Coordinates of C-alpha atoms in Angstrom, one line a residue:
M88 CA 37.6 -41.0 -58.0
A89 CA 41.2 -40.1 -57.8
D90 CA 40.1 -37.5 -55.2
G91 CA 38.3 -40.2 -53.1
T92 CA 34.7 -38.9 -54.3
R93 CA 32.4 -41.9 -54.8
E94 CA 28.7 -41.7 -55.9
G95 CA 26.0 -44.3 -55.5
G96 CA 22.3 -44.7 -54.8
C97 CA 19.4 -47.1 -54.5
A98 CA 18.2 -50.1 -56.8
C99 CA 15.4 -47.9 -58.5
G100 CA 17.5 -44.9 -58.9
A101 CA 15.5 -42.4 -57.1
V102 CA 18.2 -41.6 -54.5
R103 CA 21.7 -40.7 -55.6
Y104 CA 24.4 -39.6 -53.0
R105 CA 27.9 -38.4 -53.2
A106 CA 30.7 -39.5 -50.4
T107 CA 33.6 -37.2 -50.5
G108 CA 37.0 -38.4 -49.2
E109 CA 38.0 -41.8 -48.2
P110 CA 36.3 -43.8 -45.5
I111 CA 37.4 -43.9 -42.0
F112 CA 37.3 -47.6 -42.0
V113 CA 35.5 -50.4 -43.9
N114 CA 34.2 -53.7 -42.4
N115 CA 32.8 -56.8 -43.9
C116 CA 30.3 -58.1 -41.2
H117 CA 29.1 -61.6 -41.0
C118 CA 27.1 -61.2 -37.8
T119 CA 23.6 -62.7 -37.7
L120 CA 22.0 -59.4 -37.4
C121 CA 23.6 -58.1 -40.7
Q122 CA 22.6 -61.4 -42.3
N123 CA 19.0 -60.9 -41.1
Q124 CA 18.8 -57.1 -41.8
T125 CA 20.3 -57.6 -45.6
G126 CA 19.1 -60.9 -46.6
A127 CA 22.8 -61.6 -47.6
T128 CA 25.7 -63.6 -46.1
S129 CA 27.3 -60.3 -44.8
A130 CA 27.3 -56.6 -45.1
V131 CA 30.1 -54.3 -46.2
N132 CA 29.9 -50.9 -44.5
A133 CA 32.2 -48.0 -45.4
F134 CA 32.2 -45.7 -42.5
Y135 CA 32.3 -41.9 -43.0
E136 CA 31.7 -38.7 -41.2
T137 CA 28.2 -37.6 -41.8
E138 CA 29.4 -34.3 -43.3
A139 CA 31.1 -36.4 -45.9
L140 CA 27.8 -37.5 -47.4
A141 CA 25.6 -35.5 -49.7
L142 CA 22.1 -36.5 -50.8
L143 CA 21.8 -35.5 -54.5
S144 CA 18.4 -36.7 -55.2
G145 CA 15.4 -38.5 -53.8
E146 CA 13.9 -39.0 -50.4
T147 CA 14.9 -41.2 -47.5
A148 CA 13.2 -42.6 -44.6
R149 CA 14.6 -44.2 -41.4
T150 CA 13.9 -47.5 -39.8
V151 CA 15.3 -48.3 -36.4
V152 CA 16.3 -51.7 -35.4
K153 CA 18.3 -53.2 -32.6
T154 CA 22.0 -53.7 -32.7
G155 CA 23.9 -56.6 -31.2
S156 CA 24.8 -54.5 -28.2
G157 CA 21.0 -53.7 -27.6
G158 CA 21.2 -50.1 -28.9
E159 CA 19.3 -48.8 -31.7
Q160 CA 20.7 -48.4 -35.3
A161 CA 18.8 -46.1 -37.7
I162 CA 18.8 -47.6 -41.2
V163 CA 18.3 -45.0 -43.9
R164 CA 16.3 -46.2 -46.9
C165 CA 15.1 -45.1 -50.2
T166 CA 11.4 -44.3 -49.7
A167 CA 10.6 -45.5 -53.1
C168 CA 12.2 -48.9 -53.3
G169 CA 13.3 -49.5 -49.6
T170 CA 17.1 -50.0 -50.4
A171 CA 19.2 -49.7 -47.4
L172 CA 21.8 -46.9 -48.1
W173 CA 23.5 -46.2 -44.8
S174 CA 23.1 -46.7 -41.1
H175 CA 23.8 -44.5 -38.0
Y176 CA 25.2 -46.7 -35.1
P177 CA 24.9 -45.8 -31.5
G178 CA 28.7 -45.3 -30.9
L179 CA 28.8 -42.7 -33.8
G180 CA 25.3 -41.2 -33.5
E181 CA 24.4 -38.6 -36.1
Y182 CA 28.1 -37.6 -36.6
G183 CA 29.0 -40.8 -38.4
L184 CA 27.5 -43.1 -40.9
A185 CA 28.0 -46.8 -42.3
L186 CA 27.6 -46.5 -45.8
R187 CA 26.4 -49.8 -47.6
A188 CA 29.1 -50.5 -50.1
G189 CA 27.0 -52.4 -52.3
T190 CA 25.1 -49.2 -53.1
L191 CA 28.2 -47.5 -54.7
A192 CA 28.4 -47.2 -58.2
E193 CA 31.7 -48.7 -57.8
P194 CA 31.5 -51.1 -54.9
G195 CA 34.8 -52.5 -55.7
S196 CA 36.4 -49.2 -54.9
V197 CA 36.4 -49.8 -51.2
T198 CA 38.3 -52.8 -49.6
P199 CA 37.5 -53.9 -45.9
D200 CA 40.0 -53.3 -43.3
A201 CA 38.6 -56.1 -41.3
V202 CA 36.2 -59.1 -41.7
I203 CA 34.3 -59.2 -38.4
Y204 CA 32.1 -61.8 -36.8
V205 CA 33.5 -64.6 -38.8
A206 CA 32.2 -66.9 -36.1
D207 CA 28.8 -66.2 -37.4
K208 CA 29.5 -66.7 -41.1
M209 CA 27.9 -69.2 -43.4
P210 CA 30.1 -72.3 -43.5
W211 CA 30.5 -72.1 -47.3
V212 CA 31.6 -68.4 -47.3
A213 CA 35.2 -68.1 -48.3
L214 CA 37.0 -65.3 -46.7
P215 CA 39.6 -63.3 -48.5
D216 CA 43.4 -63.3 -47.9
G217 CA 45.3 -60.5 -46.7
I218 CA 42.4 -58.9 -44.7
P219 CA 42.5 -59.3 -40.9
Q220 CA 39.8 -61.5 -39.7
F221 CA 38.1 -61.3 -36.2
A222 CA 35.9 -64.1 -34.6
T223 CA 33.7 -61.1 -33.4
T224 CA 35.0 -57.5 -33.3
Y225 CA 38.3 -55.8 -32.9
K226 CA 40.0 -52.7 -31.5
P227 CA 40.2 -50.1 -34.3
S228 CA 43.4 -48.8 -32.9
A229 CA 45.1 -52.1 -33.7
V230 CA 44.1 -52.2 -37.3
L231 CA 43.7 -48.5 -38.7
P232 CA 46.5 -46.1 -39.4
P233 CA 46.7 -43.4 -36.8
E234 CA 45.2 -40.6 -39.0
R235 CA 42.1 -42.9 -39.5
F236 CA 41.8 -43.8 -35.9
A237 CA 41.9 -40.2 -35.1
R238 CA 39.1 -39.5 -37.4
L239 CA 37.1 -42.2 -35.8
L240 CA 37.8 -40.9 -32.3
A241 CA 36.8 -37.5 -33.2
V242 CA 33.2 -38.7 -34.4
V243 CA 33.0 -40.8 -31.3
N244 CA 33.8 -37.9 -29.1
K245 CA 31.3 -35.6 -30.8
N246 CA 28.6 -38.2 -30.1
T247 CA 29.7 -38.7 -26.5
A248 CA 29.5 -34.9 -26.0
Q249 CA 26.2 -34.5 -27.5
A250 CA 24.8 -37.4 -25.5
E251 CA 26.2 -35.8 -22.2
R252 CA 24.5 -32.4 -23.2
K253 CA 21.3 -34.1 -23.5
A254 CA 21.7 -36.0 -20.1

């Protein structure tokens, strides 16, 4: 993993993937939607450019659910066991994805840049020291180093340009 390459997959082992390079950013989200969609107290998502991810084996299917903003999020799951592997959020479209860090072979290899929606967290959940925490969301430009923020903007701009072409 010295080169930033990470592998992971689903619970049954049918789907395997490889993510190349470091994530753009990593969030630990405690919003009620993440709680409902994962059945856990929070979701840890590592955001990448879509081209950084390679499906090595298995088949996936999409489940579309609403986001907190009212848009649609496509959750990509293993067709055999249903494990949620990654999502495509409205702001990033098909150009970026949020990889579920818990599906990584080494989930501890990513550290959140921010803990978000702490206003919705379970009262007994302890938050980590040294990681910025926000009641809801935050401005990525205030948290991310310039080079990672530039990567995020490039993904958002591609998605915006695609949406404008379709309109």
